[in-house]
Structures are given as structure tokens and as C-alpha cells.
GROMACS .gro file of C-alpha atoms in nm:
model
  235
    1MET     CA    1  -3.647   1.186  -1.653
    2GLU     CA    2  -3.335   1.156  -1.865
    3ILE     CA    3  -3.025   1.012  -1.700
    4THR     CA    4  -2.731   1.231  -1.600
    5LEU     CA    5  -2.371   1.116  -1.586
    6ILE     CA    6  -2.119   1.297  -1.367
    7TYR     CA    7  -1.776   1.258  -1.526
    8SER     CA    8  -1.431   1.390  -1.444
    9VAL     CA    9  -1.140   1.527  -1.642
   10PRO     CA   10  -0.865   1.481  -1.730
   11PHE     CA   11  -0.837   1.114  -1.835
   12GLY     CA   12  -1.111   0.980  -1.608
   13CYS     CA   13  -1.237   0.624  -1.633
   14SER     CA   14  -1.580   0.789  -1.665
   15PHE     CA   15  -1.478   0.821  -2.033
   16ALA     CA   16  -1.613   0.465  -2.071
   17ALA     CA   17  -1.960   0.561  -1.954
   18ILE     CA   18  -1.972   0.859  -2.192
   19ALA     CA   19  -1.893   0.631  -2.488
   20ALA     CA   20  -2.143   0.371  -2.366
   21LEU     CA   21  -2.415   0.634  -2.337
   22GLU     CA   22  -2.350   0.739  -2.696
   23TRP     CA   23  -2.375   0.379  -2.812
   24SER     CA   24  -2.689   0.317  -2.606
   25GLY     CA   25  -2.909   0.573  -2.781
   26LEU     CA   26  -3.061   0.664  -2.444
   27PRO     CA   27  -3.137   1.032  -2.376
   28TYR     CA   28  -2.885   1.171  -2.129
   29ARG     CA   29  -2.711   1.476  -1.991
   30LEU     CA   30  -2.359   1.523  -1.858
   31ALA     CA   31  -2.219   1.706  -1.556
   32ARG     CA   32  -1.847   1.789  -1.550
   33VAL     CA   33  -1.611   1.767  -1.253
   34GLU     CA   34  -1.258   1.905  -1.278
   35ALA     CA   35  -1.047   1.651  -1.090
   36ARG     CA   36  -0.771   1.905  -1.023
   37ASP     CA   37  -1.013   2.164  -0.884
   38PRO     CA   38  -1.090   2.100  -0.514
   39ALA     CA   39  -1.401   2.318  -0.532
   40SER     CA   40  -1.540   2.109  -0.816
   41LYS     CA   41  -1.466   1.778  -0.643
   42GLN     CA   42  -1.614   1.900  -0.315
   43HIS     CA   43  -1.923   2.062  -0.460
   44PRO     CA   44  -2.212   1.997  -0.217
   45ALA     CA   45  -2.445   1.869  -0.490
   46PHE     CA   46  -2.182   1.623  -0.607
   47LEU     CA   47  -2.105   1.504  -0.253
   48ALA     CA   48  -2.476   1.451  -0.191
   49ILE     CA   49  -2.473   1.200  -0.476
   50ASN     CA   50  -2.135   1.042  -0.397
   51PRO     CA   51  -1.982   1.131  -0.059
   52LEU     CA   52  -1.655   0.969  -0.175
   53SER     CA   53  -1.623   1.243  -0.440
   54GLN     CA   54  -1.550   0.986  -0.711
   55THR     CA   55  -1.660   0.958  -1.070
   56PRO     CA   56  -1.838   0.830  -1.260
   57ALA     CA   57  -2.167   0.875  -1.081
   58LEU     CA   58  -2.501   0.835  -1.251
   59LEU     CA   59  -2.842   0.975  -1.175
   60THR     CA   60  -3.069   0.713  -1.326
   61HIS     CA   61  -3.399   0.774  -1.503
   62THR     CA   62  -3.569   0.756  -1.161
   63GLY     CA   63  -3.336   1.017  -1.013
   64ALA     CA   64  -3.161   0.761  -0.792
   65PRO     CA   65  -2.780   0.769  -0.775
   66LEU     CA   66  -2.576   0.476  -0.909
   67LEU     CA   67  -2.203   0.457  -0.835
   68GLU     CA   68  -1.900   0.263  -0.964
   69SER     CA   69  -1.806   0.220  -1.330
   70MET     CA   70  -1.892  -0.148  -1.354
   71ALA     CA   71  -2.240  -0.102  -1.207
   72ILE     CA   72  -2.307   0.198  -1.430
   73LEU     CA   73  -2.192   0.022  -1.747
   74LEU     CA   74  -2.400  -0.289  -1.673
   75HIS     CA   75  -2.699  -0.067  -1.595
   76LEU     CA   76  -2.668   0.110  -1.931
   77ALA     CA   77  -2.639  -0.221  -2.116
   78ALA     CA   78  -2.953  -0.350  -1.944
   79ARG     CA   79  -3.143  -0.027  -2.016
   80ALA     CA   80  -3.058  -0.047  -2.387
   81PRO     CA   81  -3.097  -0.417  -2.473
   82GLY     CA   82  -3.100  -0.357  -2.847
   83SER     CA   83  -2.778  -0.158  -2.853
   84GLY     CA   84  -2.531  -0.446  -2.843
   85LEU     CA   85  -2.367  -0.304  -2.531
   86GLY     CA   86  -2.426  -0.628  -2.342
   87PHE     CA   87  -2.593  -0.966  -2.346
   88ALA     CA   88  -2.884  -1.147  -2.182
   89GLN     CA   89  -2.810  -1.254  -1.827
   90GLY     CA   90  -2.739  -1.624  -1.793
   91THR     CA   91  -2.586  -1.668  -2.139
   92PRO     CA   92  -2.221  -1.762  -2.208
   93ASP     CA   93  -2.170  -1.424  -2.376
   94TYR     CA   94  -2.293  -1.248  -2.061
   95ASP     CA   95  -2.055  -1.453  -1.848
   96ARG     CA   96  -1.759  -1.362  -2.069
   97LEU     CA   97  -1.857  -0.995  -2.066
   98ASN     CA   98  -1.880  -0.997  -1.687
   99SER     CA   99  -1.546  -1.174  -1.661
  100VAL     CA  100  -1.350  -0.936  -1.885
  101LEU     CA  101  -1.520  -0.627  -1.744
  102SER     CA  102  -1.442  -0.741  -1.390
  103PHE     CA  103  -1.078  -0.792  -1.488
  104LEU     CA  104  -1.058  -0.443  -1.636
  105HIS     CA  105  -1.240  -0.281  -1.345
  106THR     CA  106  -1.029  -0.447  -1.075
  107THR     CA  107  -0.694  -0.593  -1.184
  108PHE     CA  108  -0.619  -0.368  -1.483
  109HIS     CA  109  -0.740  -0.041  -1.332
  110ALA     CA  110  -0.564  -0.114  -1.003
  111ALA     CA  111  -0.237  -0.184  -1.185
  112PHE     CA  112  -0.207   0.187  -1.262
  113MET     CA  113  -0.265   0.308  -0.906
  114PRO     CA  114   0.101   0.296  -0.793
  115ALA     CA  115   0.196   0.515  -1.090
  116PHE     CA  116  -0.073   0.767  -1.000
  117GLN     CA  117   0.060   0.769  -0.643
  118ALA     CA  118   0.411   0.832  -0.776
  119ALA     CA  119   0.287   1.116  -0.997
  120ARG     CA  120   0.128   1.290  -0.698
  121ALA     CA  121   0.431   1.247  -0.472
  122SER     CA  122   0.714   1.497  -0.432
  123PRO     CA  123   1.018   1.425  -0.652
  124ASP     CA  124   1.236   1.346  -0.350
  125ASP     CA  125   0.993   1.087  -0.208
  126ALA     CA  126   1.191   0.763  -0.178
  127ARG     CA  127   0.881   0.557  -0.257
  128VAL     CA  128   0.841   0.694  -0.611
  129ALA     CA  129   1.081   0.446  -0.772
  130VAL     CA  130   0.918   0.154  -0.590
  131TRP     CA  131   0.570   0.263  -0.692
  132ARG     CA  132   0.672   0.301  -1.054
  133GLU     CA  133   0.841  -0.038  -1.058
  134MET     CA  134   0.525  -0.195  -0.919
  135ALA     CA  135   0.310  -0.021  -1.180
  136VAL     CA  136   0.532  -0.126  -1.470
  137GLU     CA  137   0.519  -0.488  -1.358
  138LYS     CA  138   0.145  -0.493  -1.295
  139VAL     CA  139   0.045  -0.305  -1.610
  140ASN     CA  140   0.256  -0.521  -1.838
  141LYS     CA  141   0.128  -0.838  -1.674
  142SER     CA  142  -0.229  -0.716  -1.729
  143LEU     CA  143  -0.160  -0.621  -2.091
  144ALA     CA  144  -0.019  -0.968  -2.152
  145HIS     CA  145  -0.345  -1.113  -2.021
  146LEU     CA  146  -0.542  -0.881  -2.248
  147GLU     CA  147  -0.341  -1.016  -2.542
  148ARG     CA  148  -0.462  -1.365  -2.454
  149LEU     CA  149  -0.821  -1.250  -2.414
  150LEU     CA  150  -0.815  -1.082  -2.756
  151GLU     CA  151  -0.642  -1.363  -2.945
  152GLY     CA  152  -0.853  -1.441  -3.254
  153ARG     CA  153  -1.127  -1.198  -3.147
  154THR     CA  154  -1.248  -0.871  -3.295
  155TRP     CA  155  -1.356  -0.724  -2.960
  156LEU     CA  156  -1.323  -0.827  -2.598
  157ALA     CA  157  -1.667  -0.985  -2.560
  158SER     CA  158  -1.822  -0.978  -2.908
  159ASP     CA  159  -1.717  -1.035  -3.266
  160THR     CA  160  -1.978  -0.799  -3.412
  161ALA     CA  161  -1.955  -0.470  -3.220
  162PRO     CA  162  -1.779  -0.314  -2.921
  163THR     CA  163  -1.946  -0.363  -2.583
  164ILE     CA  164  -1.919  -0.188  -2.249
  165ALA     CA  165  -1.598  -0.388  -2.189
  166ASP     CA  166  -1.431  -0.228  -2.491
  167ALA     CA  167  -1.544   0.116  -2.372
  168TYR     CA  168  -1.371   0.055  -2.040
  169LEU     CA  169  -1.062  -0.076  -2.218
  170ALA     CA  170  -1.044   0.248  -2.419
  171ALA     CA  171  -1.076   0.451  -2.098
  172THR     CA  172  -0.797   0.276  -1.909
  173ALA     CA  173  -0.542   0.139  -2.158
  174ARG     CA  174  -0.479   0.495  -2.280
  175TRP     CA  175  -0.293   0.561  -1.952
  176ALA     CA  176  -0.011   0.314  -2.024
  177GLU     CA  177   0.205   0.519  -2.260
  178PRO     CA  178   0.161   0.871  -2.116
  179LEU     CA  179   0.263   0.731  -1.777
  180GLN     CA  180   0.557   0.553  -1.947
  181LEU     CA  181   0.457   0.215  -1.806
  182ALA     CA  182   0.437   0.011  -2.126
  183SER     CA  183   0.455   0.032  -2.504
  184LEU     CA  184   0.132  -0.076  -2.669
  185ALA     CA  185   0.334  -0.178  -2.974
  186ASP     CA  186   0.445  -0.477  -2.765
  187TYR     CA  187   0.082  -0.588  -2.740
  188PRO     CA  188  -0.049  -0.602  -3.098
  189ASN     CA  189  -0.396  -0.742  -3.022
  190THR     CA  190  -0.465  -0.470  -2.769
  191ALA     CA  191  -0.318  -0.203  -2.997
  192ARG     CA  192  -0.537  -0.327  -3.283
  193VAL     CA  193  -0.856  -0.302  -3.080
  194LEU     CA  194  -0.764   0.038  -2.940
  195ALA     CA  195  -0.689   0.169  -3.289
  196ALA     CA  196  -1.028   0.046  -3.410
  197LEU     CA  197  -1.201   0.207  -3.114
  198GLU     CA  198  -1.035   0.541  -3.190
  199GLN     CA  199  -1.220   0.541  -3.524
  200ASP     CA  200  -1.556   0.491  -3.354
  201SER     CA  201  -1.790   0.791  -3.336
  202GLY     CA  202  -1.882   0.726  -2.972
  203ILE     CA  203  -1.518   0.717  -2.866
  204ARG     CA  204  -1.441   1.032  -3.066
  205PHE     CA  205  -1.739   1.200  -2.901
  206ALA     CA  206  -1.609   1.105  -2.554
  207HIS     CA  207  -1.268   1.251  -2.640
  208ALA     CA  208  -1.428   1.576  -2.754
  209ILE     CA  209  -1.635   1.599  -2.436
  210GLU     CA  210  -1.326   1.549  -2.221
  211ASP     CA  211  -1.129   1.804  -2.424
  212GLY     CA  212  -1.409   2.059  -2.394
  213VAL     CA  213  -1.438   2.109  -2.770
  214PRO     CA  214  -1.753   2.097  -2.987
  215ALA     CA  215  -1.883   1.739  -2.986
  216THR     CA  216  -2.129   1.595  -3.236
  217SER     CA  217  -2.355   1.335  -3.079
  218ARG     CA  218  -2.498   1.047  -3.278
  219GLY     CA  219  -2.673   0.928  -2.964
  220GLY     CA  220  -2.908   1.094  -2.718
  221PHE     CA  221  -2.689   1.368  -2.570
  222LEU     CA  222  -2.904   1.657  -2.448
  223GLY     CA  223  -2.629   1.884  -2.318
  224HIS     CA  224  -2.446   1.960  -1.997
  225VAL     CA  225  -2.598   2.027  -1.655
  226ALA     CA  226  -2.428   2.251  -1.399
  227LEU     CA  227  -2.336   2.086  -1.070
  228ASP     CA  228  -2.575   2.327  -0.894
  229GLN     CA  229  -2.865   2.163  -1.078
  230LEU     CA  230  -2.783   1.808  -0.976
  231ALA     CA  231  -2.943   1.834  -0.633
  232LEU     CA  232  -3.276   1.920  -0.797
  233GLN     CA  233  -3.266   1.595  -0.995
  234ALA     CA  234  -3.131   1.383  -0.711
  235GLY     CA  235  -3.400   1.512  -0.480
   0.00000   0.00000   0.00000
């Protein structure tokens, strides 16, 4: 059975798993969830896979569900050992990859949460200014750490090709400027890597998928699956 990734739009962190799937060469399908559509988020087939109604969620090649971005990305790297997505467990490169991916998945991702709370709040909510101040501080602190991680390096965990860590960086760092939390121009190492990623075919494919426009796969994309069909695979 080919794997199926459930992703959400707009601007979901599941973007990282779409890019990683393209890089992996594994055969896969996609299922789309509209984050702003309650019916889509509460679809029974989706909730049967992830009762928390969160993306990404993956139906593996065995049909078993796998949740959480970090677990999904590490799973894809392990399933495609020749793709350069990851490294052999127990090596220094694997340890660095785990370290930077953990930072992105926890500290960096969480830094944006106050801004998302502020965006969902009513304009007269007194907490909005506090939330935004928190987000600005946390996001800029995290970007400064990314600058140190990228000093003298081509990519976050490799000097030859982007890994799953870079895919997750592309998925999350793109929130900084639209949310008016930071200017990437102030972080040249991060801006350099993001600019390089934007030229990558897997990243461009992930953008096209999110935007709902024709997307040319250089990987193993087999098309979209309707949410109604997910229960058949999960079962």
C-alpha cells in the first residue's frame, strides 16, 4: 500500500512532509483538509485517524496512522535511506539532525503560537498586544539561534543536500514576515537557506499543492484521495 499524507491549508506545517515525500521518491497520495472549514477538520474519517483533528497525519505503508510532524519526518527519512533526508541512527550527523529538528518542532514552532492566538482573537481583546509582544520576542530569539546553527553551513544538518530539518524550516520560518514578527533580512544565514529552498523542486511542488494549482511531481506523487476514502485505508 502506498502511504497517504493528510495535510492542511493554508500555511500548515504539513508543508514540510509534502516536500519530504517529494524528496524521498516513495509512492504516496495526499488528502487535503481545509483548516478554516469546520466540516473538513471534523470529518469522521479524519477524526478516526487523529481524534485531535491536527495535521499532518500519515497513513503508513501498512495502513497504520502516524501522527506529529517530527515522527512523520523521521519515519520518511528511515523509509528512504538513499534519499539524503536523514542519517544512520547513532552517528554524529543523526544526532545533529535530531537536535535541530527538535528545536524547530518545539521551540521555534511554539514561538509563533501567541501570534496565532492574537490573530484569532477579537480586535478589542486586551491580551492581543501581550500575545504579539511575546511572539516577537520568542520568534526573534529563535531566529538568532538559527543564525548560529547555520553559521558556515550550507544546510541545517548537511552540507550536501537539504534534509527533513530544512523542510521543516521552510514550513515554519515563512510565517515570520506575514505575521509581522520579524524581518528575515536581519538573519542572513536563515534568509540564504530559505532562498535556496525556494528554488528546490520539492519545495515548489509543496507550494503548488497548498495553492491548489497544477503541480508537477518529480517524486512518487500518485494524486489526491478524498477524505471519505481514508477510512478504507485506515481500516
